[in-house]
Short mmCIF file of C-alpha atoms in Angstrom, two decimals:
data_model
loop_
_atom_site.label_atom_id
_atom_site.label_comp_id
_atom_site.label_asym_id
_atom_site.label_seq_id
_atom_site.Cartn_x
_atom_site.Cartn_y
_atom_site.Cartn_z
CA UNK D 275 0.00 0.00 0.00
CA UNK D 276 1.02 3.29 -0.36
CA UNK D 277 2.28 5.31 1.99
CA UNK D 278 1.08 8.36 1.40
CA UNK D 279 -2.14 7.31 0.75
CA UNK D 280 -2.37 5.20 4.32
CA UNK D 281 -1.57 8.91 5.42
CA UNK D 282 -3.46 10.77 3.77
CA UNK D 283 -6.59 9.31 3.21
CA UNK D 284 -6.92 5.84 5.42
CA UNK D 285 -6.07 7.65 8.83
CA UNK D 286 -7.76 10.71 8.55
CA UNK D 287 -11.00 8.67 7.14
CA UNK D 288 -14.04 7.85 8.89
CA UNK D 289 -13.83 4.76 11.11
CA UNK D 290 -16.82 2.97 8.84
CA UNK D 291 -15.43 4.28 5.67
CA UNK D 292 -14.31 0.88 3.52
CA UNK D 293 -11.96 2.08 1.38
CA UNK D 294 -10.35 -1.71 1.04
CA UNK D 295 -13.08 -3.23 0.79
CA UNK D 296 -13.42 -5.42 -2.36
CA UNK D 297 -16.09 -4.04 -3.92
CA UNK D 298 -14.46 -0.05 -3.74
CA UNK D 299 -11.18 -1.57 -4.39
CA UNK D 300 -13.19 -3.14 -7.87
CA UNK D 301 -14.66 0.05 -8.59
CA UNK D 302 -11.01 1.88 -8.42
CA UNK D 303 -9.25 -0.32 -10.56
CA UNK D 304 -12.25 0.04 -12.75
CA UNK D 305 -12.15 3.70 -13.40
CA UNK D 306 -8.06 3.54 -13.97
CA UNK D 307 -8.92 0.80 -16.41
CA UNK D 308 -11.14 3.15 -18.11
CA UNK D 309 -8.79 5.99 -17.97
CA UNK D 310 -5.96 3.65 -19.72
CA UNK D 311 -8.63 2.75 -22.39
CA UNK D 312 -9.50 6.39 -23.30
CA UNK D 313 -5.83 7.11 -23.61
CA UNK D 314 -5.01 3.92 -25.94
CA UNK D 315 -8.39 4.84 -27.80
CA UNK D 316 -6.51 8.95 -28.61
CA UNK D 317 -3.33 6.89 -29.82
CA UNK D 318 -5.25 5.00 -32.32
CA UNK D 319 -6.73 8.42 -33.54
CA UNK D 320 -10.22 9.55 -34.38
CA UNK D 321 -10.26 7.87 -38.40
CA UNK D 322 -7.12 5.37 -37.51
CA UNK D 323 -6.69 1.82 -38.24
CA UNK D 324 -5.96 -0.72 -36.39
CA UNK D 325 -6.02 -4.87 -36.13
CA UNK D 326 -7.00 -6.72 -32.88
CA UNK D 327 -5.27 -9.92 -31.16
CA UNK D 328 -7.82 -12.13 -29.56
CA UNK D 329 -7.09 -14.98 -26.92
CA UNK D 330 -9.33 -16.65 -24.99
CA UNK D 331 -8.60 -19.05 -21.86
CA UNK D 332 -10.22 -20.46 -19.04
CA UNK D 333 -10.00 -18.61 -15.50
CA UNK D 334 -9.11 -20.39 -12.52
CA UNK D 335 -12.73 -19.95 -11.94
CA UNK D 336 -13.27 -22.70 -15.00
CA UNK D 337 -14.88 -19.15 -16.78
CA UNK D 338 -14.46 -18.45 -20.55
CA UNK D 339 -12.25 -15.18 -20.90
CA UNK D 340 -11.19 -13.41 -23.99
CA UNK D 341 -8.44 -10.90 -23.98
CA UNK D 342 -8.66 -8.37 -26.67
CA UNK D 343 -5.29 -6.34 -27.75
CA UNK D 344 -5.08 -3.65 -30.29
CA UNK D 345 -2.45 -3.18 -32.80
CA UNK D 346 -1.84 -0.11 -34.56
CA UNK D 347 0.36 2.69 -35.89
CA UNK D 348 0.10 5.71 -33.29
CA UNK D 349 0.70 9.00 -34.59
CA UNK D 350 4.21 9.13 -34.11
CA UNK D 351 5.02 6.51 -37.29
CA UNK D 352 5.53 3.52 -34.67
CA UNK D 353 3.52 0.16 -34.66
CA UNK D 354 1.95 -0.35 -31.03
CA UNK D 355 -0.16 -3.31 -29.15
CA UNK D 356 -2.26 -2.39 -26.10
CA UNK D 357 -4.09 -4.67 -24.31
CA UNK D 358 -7.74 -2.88 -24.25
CA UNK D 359 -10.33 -5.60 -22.47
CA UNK D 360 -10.73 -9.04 -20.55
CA UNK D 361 -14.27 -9.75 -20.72
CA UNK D 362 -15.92 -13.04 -19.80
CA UNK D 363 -18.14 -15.17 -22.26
CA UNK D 364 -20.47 -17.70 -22.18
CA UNK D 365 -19.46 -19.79 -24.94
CA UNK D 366 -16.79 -19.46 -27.20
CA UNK D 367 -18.65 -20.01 -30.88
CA UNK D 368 -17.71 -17.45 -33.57
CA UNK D 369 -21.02 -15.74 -33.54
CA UNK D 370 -20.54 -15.33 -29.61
CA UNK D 371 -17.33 -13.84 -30.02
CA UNK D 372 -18.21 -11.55 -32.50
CA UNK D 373 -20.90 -9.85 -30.63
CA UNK D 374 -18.67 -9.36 -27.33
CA UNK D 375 -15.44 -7.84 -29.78
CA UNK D 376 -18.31 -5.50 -31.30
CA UNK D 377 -19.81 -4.47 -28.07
CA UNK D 378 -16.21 -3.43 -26.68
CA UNK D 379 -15.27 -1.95 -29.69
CA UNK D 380 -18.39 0.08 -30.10
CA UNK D 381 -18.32 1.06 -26.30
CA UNK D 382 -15.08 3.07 -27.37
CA UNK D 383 -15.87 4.06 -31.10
CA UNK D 384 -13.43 2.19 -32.32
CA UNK D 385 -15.30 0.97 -36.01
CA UNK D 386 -15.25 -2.57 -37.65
CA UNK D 387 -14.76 -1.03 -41.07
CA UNK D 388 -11.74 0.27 -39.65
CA UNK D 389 -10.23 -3.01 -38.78
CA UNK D 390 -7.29 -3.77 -40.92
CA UNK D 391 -6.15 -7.01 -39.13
CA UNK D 392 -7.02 -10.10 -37.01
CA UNK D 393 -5.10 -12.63 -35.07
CA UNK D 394 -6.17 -15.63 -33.18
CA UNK D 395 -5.21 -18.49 -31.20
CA UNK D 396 -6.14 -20.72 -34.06
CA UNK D 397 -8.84 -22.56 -32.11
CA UNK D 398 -11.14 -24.36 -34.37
CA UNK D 399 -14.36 -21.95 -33.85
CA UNK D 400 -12.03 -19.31 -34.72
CA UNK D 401 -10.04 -20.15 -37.67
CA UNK D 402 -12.73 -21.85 -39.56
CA UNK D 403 -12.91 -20.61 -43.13
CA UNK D 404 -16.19 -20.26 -43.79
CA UNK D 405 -18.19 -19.61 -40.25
CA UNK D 406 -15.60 -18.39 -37.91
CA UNK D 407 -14.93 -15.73 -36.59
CA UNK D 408 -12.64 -14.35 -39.37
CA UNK D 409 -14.54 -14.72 -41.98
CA UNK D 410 -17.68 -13.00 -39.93
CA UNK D 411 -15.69 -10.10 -39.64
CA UNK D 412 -14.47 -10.15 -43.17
CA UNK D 413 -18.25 -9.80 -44.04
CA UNK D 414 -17.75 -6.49 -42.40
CA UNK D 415 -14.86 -5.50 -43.79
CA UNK D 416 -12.84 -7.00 -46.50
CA UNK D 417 -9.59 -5.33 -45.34
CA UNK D 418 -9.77 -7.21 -42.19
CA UNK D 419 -7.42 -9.60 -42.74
CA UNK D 420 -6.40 -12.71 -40.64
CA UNK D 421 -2.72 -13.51 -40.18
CA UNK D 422 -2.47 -16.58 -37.83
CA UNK D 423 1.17 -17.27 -36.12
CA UNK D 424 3.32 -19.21 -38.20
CA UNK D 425 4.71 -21.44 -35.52
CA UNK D 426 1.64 -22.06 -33.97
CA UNK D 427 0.33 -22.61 -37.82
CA UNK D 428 2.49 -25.62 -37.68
CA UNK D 429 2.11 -27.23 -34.76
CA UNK D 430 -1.90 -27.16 -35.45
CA UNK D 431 -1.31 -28.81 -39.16
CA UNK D 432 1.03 -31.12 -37.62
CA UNK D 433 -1.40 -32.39 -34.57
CA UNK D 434 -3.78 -32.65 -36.84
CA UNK D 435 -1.57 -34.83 -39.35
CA UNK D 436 -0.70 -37.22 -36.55
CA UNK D 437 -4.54 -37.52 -35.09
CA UNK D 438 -6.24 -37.99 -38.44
CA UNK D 439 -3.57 -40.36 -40.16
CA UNK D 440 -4.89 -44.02 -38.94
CA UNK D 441 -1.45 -45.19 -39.10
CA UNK D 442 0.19 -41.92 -37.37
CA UNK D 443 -2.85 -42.44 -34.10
CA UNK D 444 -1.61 -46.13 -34.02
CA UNK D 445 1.85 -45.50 -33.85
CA UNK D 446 1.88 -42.42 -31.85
CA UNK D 447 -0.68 -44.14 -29.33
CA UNK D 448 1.72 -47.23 -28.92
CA UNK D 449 5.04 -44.73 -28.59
CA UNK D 450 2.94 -43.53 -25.55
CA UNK D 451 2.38 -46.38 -23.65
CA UNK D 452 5.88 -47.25 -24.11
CA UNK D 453 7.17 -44.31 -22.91
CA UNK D 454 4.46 -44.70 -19.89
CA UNK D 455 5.47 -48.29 -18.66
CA UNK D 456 9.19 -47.87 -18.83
CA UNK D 457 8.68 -44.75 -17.15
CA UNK D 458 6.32 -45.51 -14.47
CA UNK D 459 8.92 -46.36 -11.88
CA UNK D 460 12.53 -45.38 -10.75
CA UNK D 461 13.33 -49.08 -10.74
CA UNK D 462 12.51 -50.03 -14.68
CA UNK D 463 14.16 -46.09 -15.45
CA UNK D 464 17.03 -47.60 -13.87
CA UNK D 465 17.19 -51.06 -15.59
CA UNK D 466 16.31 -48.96 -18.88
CA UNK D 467 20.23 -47.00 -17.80
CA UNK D 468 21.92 -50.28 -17.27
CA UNK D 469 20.53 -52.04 -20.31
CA UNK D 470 21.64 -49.05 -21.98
CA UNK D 471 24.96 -49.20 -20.71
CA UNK D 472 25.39 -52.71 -21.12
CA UNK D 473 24.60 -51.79 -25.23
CA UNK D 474 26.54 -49.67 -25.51
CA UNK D 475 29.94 -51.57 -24.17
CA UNK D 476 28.66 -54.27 -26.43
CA UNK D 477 28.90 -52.12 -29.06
CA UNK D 478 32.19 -49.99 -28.78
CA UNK D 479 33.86 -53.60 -28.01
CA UNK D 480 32.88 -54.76 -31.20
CA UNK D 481 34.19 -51.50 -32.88
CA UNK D 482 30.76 -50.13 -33.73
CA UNK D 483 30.64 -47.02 -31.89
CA UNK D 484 33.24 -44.28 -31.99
CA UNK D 485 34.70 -42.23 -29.17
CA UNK D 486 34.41 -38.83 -28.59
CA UNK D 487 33.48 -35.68 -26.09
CA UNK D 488 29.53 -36.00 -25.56
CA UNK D 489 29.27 -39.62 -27.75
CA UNK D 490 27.49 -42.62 -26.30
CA UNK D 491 25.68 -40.90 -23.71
CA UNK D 492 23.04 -41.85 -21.52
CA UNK D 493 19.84 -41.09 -22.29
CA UNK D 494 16.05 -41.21 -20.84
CA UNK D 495 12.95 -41.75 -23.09
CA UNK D 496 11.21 -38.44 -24.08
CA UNK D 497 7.48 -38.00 -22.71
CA UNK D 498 5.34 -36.32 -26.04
CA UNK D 499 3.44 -33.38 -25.14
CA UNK D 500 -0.37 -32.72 -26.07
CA UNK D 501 0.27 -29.99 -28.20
CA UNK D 502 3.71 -29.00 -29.20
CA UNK D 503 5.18 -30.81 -32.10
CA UNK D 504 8.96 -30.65 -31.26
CA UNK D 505 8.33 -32.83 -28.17
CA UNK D 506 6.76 -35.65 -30.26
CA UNK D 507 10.09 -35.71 -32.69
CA UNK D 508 12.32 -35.98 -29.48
CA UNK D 509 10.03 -38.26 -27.95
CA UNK D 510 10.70 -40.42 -31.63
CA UNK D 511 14.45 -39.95 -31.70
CA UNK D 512 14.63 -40.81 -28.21
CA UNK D 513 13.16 -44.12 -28.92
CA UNK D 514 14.87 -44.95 -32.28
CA UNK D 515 18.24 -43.91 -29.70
CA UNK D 516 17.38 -46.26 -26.93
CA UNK D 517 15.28 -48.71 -29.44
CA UNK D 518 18.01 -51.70 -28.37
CA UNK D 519 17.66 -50.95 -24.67
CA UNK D 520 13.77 -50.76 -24.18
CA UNK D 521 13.66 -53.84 -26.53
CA UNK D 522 15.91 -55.67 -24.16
CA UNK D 523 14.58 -53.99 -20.95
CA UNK D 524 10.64 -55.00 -21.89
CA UNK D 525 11.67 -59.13 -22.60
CA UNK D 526 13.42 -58.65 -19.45
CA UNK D 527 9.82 -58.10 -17.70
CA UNK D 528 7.82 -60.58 -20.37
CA UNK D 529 10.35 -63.34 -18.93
CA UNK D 530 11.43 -62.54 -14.98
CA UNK D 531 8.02 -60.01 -14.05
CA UNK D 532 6.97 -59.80 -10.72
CA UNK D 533 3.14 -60.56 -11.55
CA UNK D 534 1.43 -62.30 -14.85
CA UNK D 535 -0.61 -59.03 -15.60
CA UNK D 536 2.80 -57.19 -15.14
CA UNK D 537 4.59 -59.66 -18.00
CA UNK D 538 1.36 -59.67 -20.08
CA UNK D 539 1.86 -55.42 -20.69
CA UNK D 540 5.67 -55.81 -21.17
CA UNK D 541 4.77 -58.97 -23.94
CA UNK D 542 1.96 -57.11 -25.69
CA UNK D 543 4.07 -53.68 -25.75
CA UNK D 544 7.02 -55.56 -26.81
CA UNK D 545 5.05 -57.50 -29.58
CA UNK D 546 3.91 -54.27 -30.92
CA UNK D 547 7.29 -52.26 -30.76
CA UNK D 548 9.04 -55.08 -32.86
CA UNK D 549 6.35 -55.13 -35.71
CA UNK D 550 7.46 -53.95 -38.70
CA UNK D 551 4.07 -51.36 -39.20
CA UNK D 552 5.66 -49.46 -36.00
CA UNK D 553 9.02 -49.27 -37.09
CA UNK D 554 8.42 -48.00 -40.44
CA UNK D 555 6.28 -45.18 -38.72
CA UNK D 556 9.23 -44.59 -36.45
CA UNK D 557 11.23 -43.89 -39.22
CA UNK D 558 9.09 -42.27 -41.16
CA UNK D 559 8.15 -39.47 -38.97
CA UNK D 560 11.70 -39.34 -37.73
CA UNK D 561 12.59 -37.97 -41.58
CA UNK D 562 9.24 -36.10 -42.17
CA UNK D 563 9.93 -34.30 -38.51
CA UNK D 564 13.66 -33.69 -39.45
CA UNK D 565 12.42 -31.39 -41.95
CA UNK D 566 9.37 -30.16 -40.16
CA UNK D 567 11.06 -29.66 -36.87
CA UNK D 568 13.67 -27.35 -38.20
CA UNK D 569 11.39 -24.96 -39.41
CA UNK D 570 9.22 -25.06 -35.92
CA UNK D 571 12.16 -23.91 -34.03
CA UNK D 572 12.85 -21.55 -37.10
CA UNK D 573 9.42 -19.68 -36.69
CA UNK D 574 9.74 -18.90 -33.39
CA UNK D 575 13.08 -17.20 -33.66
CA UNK D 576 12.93 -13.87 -32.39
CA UNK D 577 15.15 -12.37 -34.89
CA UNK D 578 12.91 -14.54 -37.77
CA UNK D 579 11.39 -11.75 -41.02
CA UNK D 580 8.44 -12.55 -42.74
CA UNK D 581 10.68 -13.41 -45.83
CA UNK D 582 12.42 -15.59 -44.72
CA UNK D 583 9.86 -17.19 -42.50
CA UNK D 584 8.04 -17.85 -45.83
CA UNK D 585 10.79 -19.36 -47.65
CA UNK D 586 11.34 -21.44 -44.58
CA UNK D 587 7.64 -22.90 -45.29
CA UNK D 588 8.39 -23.75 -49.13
CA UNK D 589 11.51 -25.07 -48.74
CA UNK D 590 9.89 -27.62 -46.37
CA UNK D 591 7.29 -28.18 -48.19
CA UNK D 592 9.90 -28.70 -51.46
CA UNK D 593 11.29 -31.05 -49.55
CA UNK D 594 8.43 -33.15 -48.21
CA UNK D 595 7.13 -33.29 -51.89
CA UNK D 596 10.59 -34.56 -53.16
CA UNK D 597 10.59 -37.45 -50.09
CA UNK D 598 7.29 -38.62 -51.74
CA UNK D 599 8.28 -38.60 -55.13
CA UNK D 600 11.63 -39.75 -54.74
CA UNK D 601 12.92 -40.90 -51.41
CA UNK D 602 10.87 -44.29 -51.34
CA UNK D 603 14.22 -46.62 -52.52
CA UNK D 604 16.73 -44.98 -49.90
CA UNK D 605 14.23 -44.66 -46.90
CA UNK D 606 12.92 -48.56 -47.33
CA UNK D 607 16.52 -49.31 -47.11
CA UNK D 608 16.96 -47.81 -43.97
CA UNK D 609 13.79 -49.60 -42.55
CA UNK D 610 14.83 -52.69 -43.43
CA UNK D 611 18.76 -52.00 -42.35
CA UNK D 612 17.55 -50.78 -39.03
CA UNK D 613 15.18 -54.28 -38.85
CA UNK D 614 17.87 -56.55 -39.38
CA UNK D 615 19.74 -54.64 -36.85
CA UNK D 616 16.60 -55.05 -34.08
CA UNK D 617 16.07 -58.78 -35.36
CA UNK D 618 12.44 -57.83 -36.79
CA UNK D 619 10.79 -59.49 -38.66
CA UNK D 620 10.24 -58.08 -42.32
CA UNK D 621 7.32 -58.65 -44.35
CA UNK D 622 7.62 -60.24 -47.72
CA UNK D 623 6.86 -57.20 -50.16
CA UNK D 624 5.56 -58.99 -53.27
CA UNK D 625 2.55 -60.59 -50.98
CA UNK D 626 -1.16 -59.66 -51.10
CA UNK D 627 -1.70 -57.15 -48.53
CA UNK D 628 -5.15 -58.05 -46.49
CA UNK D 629 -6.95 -54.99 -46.77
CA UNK D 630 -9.40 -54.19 -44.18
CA UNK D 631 -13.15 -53.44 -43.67
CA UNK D 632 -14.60 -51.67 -46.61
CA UNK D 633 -12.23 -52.77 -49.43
CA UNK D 634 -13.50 -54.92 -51.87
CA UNK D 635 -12.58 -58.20 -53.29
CA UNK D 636 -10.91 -57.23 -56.45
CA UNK D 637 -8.89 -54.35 -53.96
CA UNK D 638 -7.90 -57.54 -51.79
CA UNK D 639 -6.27 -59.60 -54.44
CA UNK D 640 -4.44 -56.47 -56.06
CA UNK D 641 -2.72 -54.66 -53.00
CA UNK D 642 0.18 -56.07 -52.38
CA UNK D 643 2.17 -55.36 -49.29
CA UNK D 644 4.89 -52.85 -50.83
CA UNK D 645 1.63 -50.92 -52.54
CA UNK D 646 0.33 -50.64 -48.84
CA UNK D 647 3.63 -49.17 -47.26
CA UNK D 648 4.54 -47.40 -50.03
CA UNK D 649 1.06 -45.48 -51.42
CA UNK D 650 -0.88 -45.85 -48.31
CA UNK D 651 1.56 -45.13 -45.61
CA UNK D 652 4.56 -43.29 -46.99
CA UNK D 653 3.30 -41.09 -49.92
CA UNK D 654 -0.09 -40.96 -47.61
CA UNK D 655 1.73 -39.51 -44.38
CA UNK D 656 3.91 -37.41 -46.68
CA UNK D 657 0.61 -36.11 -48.95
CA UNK D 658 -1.36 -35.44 -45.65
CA UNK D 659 0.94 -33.24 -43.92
CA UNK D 660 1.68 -31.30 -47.51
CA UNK D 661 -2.47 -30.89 -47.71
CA UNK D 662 -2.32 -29.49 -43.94
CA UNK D 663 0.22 -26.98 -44.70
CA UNK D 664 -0.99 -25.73 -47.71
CA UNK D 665 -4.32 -25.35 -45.75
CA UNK D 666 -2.54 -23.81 -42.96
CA UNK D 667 -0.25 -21.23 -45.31
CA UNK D 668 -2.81 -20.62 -47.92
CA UNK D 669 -1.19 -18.63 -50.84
CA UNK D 670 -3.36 -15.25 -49.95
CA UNK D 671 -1.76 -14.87 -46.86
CA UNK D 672 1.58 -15.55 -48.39
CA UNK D 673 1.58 -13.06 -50.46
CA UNK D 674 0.15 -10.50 -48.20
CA UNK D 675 2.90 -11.06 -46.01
CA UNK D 676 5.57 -11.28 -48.88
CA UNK D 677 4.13 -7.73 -50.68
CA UNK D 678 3.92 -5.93 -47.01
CA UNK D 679 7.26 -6.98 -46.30
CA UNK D 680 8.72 -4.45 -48.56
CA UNK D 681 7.88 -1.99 -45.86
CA UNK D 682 10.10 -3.17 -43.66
CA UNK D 683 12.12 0.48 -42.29
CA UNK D 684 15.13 -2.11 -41.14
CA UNK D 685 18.49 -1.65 -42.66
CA UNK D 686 17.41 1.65 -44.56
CA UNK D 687 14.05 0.07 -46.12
CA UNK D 688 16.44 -2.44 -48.24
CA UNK D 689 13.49 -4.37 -49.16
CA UNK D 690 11.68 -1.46 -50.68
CA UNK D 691 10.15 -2.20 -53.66
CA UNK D 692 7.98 0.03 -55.48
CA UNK D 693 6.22 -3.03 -57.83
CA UNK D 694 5.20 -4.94 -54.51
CA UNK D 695 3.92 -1.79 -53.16
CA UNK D 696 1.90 -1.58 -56.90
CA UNK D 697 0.61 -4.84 -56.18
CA UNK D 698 0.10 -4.42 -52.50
CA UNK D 699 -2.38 -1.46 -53.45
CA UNK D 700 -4.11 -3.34 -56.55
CA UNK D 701 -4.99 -6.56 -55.16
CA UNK D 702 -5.70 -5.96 -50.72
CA UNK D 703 -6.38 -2.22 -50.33
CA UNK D 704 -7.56 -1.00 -53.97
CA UNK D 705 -10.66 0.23 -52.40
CA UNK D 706 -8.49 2.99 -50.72
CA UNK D 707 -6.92 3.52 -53.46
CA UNK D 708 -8.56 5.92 -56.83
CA UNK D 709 -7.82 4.92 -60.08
CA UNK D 710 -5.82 7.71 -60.66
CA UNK D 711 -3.65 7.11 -56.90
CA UNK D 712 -2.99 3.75 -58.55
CA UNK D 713 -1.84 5.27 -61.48
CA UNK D 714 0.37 7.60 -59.81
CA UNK D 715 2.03 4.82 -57.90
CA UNK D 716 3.75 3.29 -60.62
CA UNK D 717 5.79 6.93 -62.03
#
């Protein structure tokens, strides 16, 4: 508390006054809050433009908030964000969240047709195309543009890429009940170290493993997290690391368990770990991740531009497209290399696959088991995540970004270009913009 104030005010007050009381204390913070918002509301100027940032989150109260920030440039040339309002909502469907933003925005003048921006979390009743909230407030204003966060862009096409793939669910469901059960308990992390340890002498004795500062370490098996991507391509490299170890750690426990309930989880875990299906998606999202991964921790950079941010995302997706059109020989090799190496057993390529439910007859006798790893898994995977992150990076918001990035003031405006300013004008703002403005433009 202030000093001066307990001074001023809180001694020399009436003994029943109730100054601290929650509710005055409310209505205090209240009118500064208002204050703040009448001064941010002057900065954006009577006429100015401006984008909003929208977030919403659960309170510790279990309550549906939305925080509402405005971006803008203030009079002085300089590109500002102000958080304006935390209001609570009932629900958080597009329509909802439309009529709270309006109400708060109205409250302080501050005019849809003047919004030149929007940015979400990229929940799904947000960033829907058709009915969410973007595209309600592009019906208000076609300027209004949504520009999602790259990184978090990603790791949404990603997630979704590993929950809608049947193969990717399988796979990634399995990885987690490995990591689970050798994790559950200080003792098996332990026998998972030795069994590690004991590979790894095995190894350099035999002349397999070089020596070096940092080499042959030991290592734990990585947990995947719910939502961020990177942690599911450790969690994968972990296991392809310590693939030798867990395998020899889980018959360990099928053989010499405590209890038969406690073998039968090691057996059916191990059974499933050394089939062929889970190694090839091992190793398949090990090299679609190498490529993906790297431009994850690329996007959030600090230092990243929008340029180069977007040639980050082609490059990757250059390179996804050449894995499915030409990596099939060299990566097959590997899975069947690093099979031989695990003792797994391979499947014979040229054999009739047996399709599931829903494929016919004729299907049946025509699939053979190379057609299924090859077109359904590998060029599937591969074609899925391409599908995601041209949905995710769709080319209008490319080349927004890409034409407004010739503004950039850094290093002297070196970027300035006065045909992407043309275009800039001609295709996203030419309503501002007079025939004869456009015309001007271009001398």
């Amino acid at each position: 508390m202030n000093v001066e104030v307990e001074k001023v005010v809180l001694e020399n007050a009436p003994g029943n006054a109730k100054y601290i009381a929650s509710t005055i204390q409310k209505e205090i913070l209240n009118i500064f809050a208002n204050k703040v918002r009448k001064k941010i509301r002057e900065e954006v100027g009577e006429d100015g433009k401006f984008c909003i940032l929208v977030n919403e989150a659960l309170d510790e109260s279990k309550k549906e908030q939305m925080a509402i920030i405005l971006r803008f440039v203030g009079r002085d040339g300089f590109i500002r964000e102000r958080f304006f309002e935390i209001i609570s909502v009932h629900d958080t469907n597009s329509s909802t969240l439309k009529t709270e933003i309006c109400k708060v925005l109205g409250k302080h003048t501050l005019l849809v047709k003047n919004m030149h921006g929007q940015g979400y979390d990229g929940a799904s009743n947000i960033r829907g195309q058709w009915n969410g909230l973007q595209a309600l407030f592009l019906n208000d204003c076609p300027y209004a543009y949504y520009i999602h966060c790259f990184a978090h862009r990603l790791q949404l096409a990603l997630n979704v890429a590993a929950k809608e793939v049947g193969v990717n669910w399988r796979f990634f469901s399995m990885l987690n009940n490995i990591v689970n059960f050798v994790g559950a308990s200080a003792k098996r992390h332990s026998e998972l170290k030795l069994s590690q340890k004991a590979e790894i002498q095995g190894l350099l004795k035999a002349g397999k493993l070089g020596m070096g500062t940092r080499a042959n370490q030991i290592r734990c098996l990585q947990q995947p997290g719910t939502t961020r991507w990177g942690s599911h391509f450790s969690s994968i490299r972990s296991l392809i690391y310590l693939f030798g170890a867990t395998k020899t750690l889980l018959d360990e426990i099928d053989r010499n368990g405590p209890t038969s309930q406690f073998r039968g989880e090691a057996e059916s875990i191990y059974i499933a770990m050394m089939s062929f299906e889970f190694v090839f998606s091992l190793l398949l999202l090990e090299k679609t991740m190498g490529f993906t991964d790297f431009l994850c921790q690329s996007l959030q950079s600090k230092s990243q531009d929008i340029v180069n941010a977007l040639n980050l995302v082609s490059t990757t997706k250059m390179k996804l497209d050449e894995l499915g059109n030409n990596g099939w020989d060299d990566f097959i090799k590997s899975v069947l290399s690093f099979c031989e190496q695990h003792d797994i057993s391979v499947h014979d390529m040229s054999a009739r696959h047996k399709m599931g439910i829903g494929h016919s007859c004729q299907q049946q006798d025509s699939i053979t088991v190379e057609h299924y790893f090859r077109i359904d898994v590998f060029n599937g995977v591969i074609d899925f995540q391409l599908v995601k992150l041209n949905t995710r990076f769709p080319k209008q918001t490319v080349e927004l970004l890409y034409l407004t990035s010739t503004l950039d003031p850094r290093d002297s405006f070196k970027r300035f270009n006065i045909g992407d300013i043309c275009n800039l004008a001609r295709k996203f703002y030419h309503q501002h913009f007079t025939t004869t403005e456009l015309q001007a433009l271009h001398q």
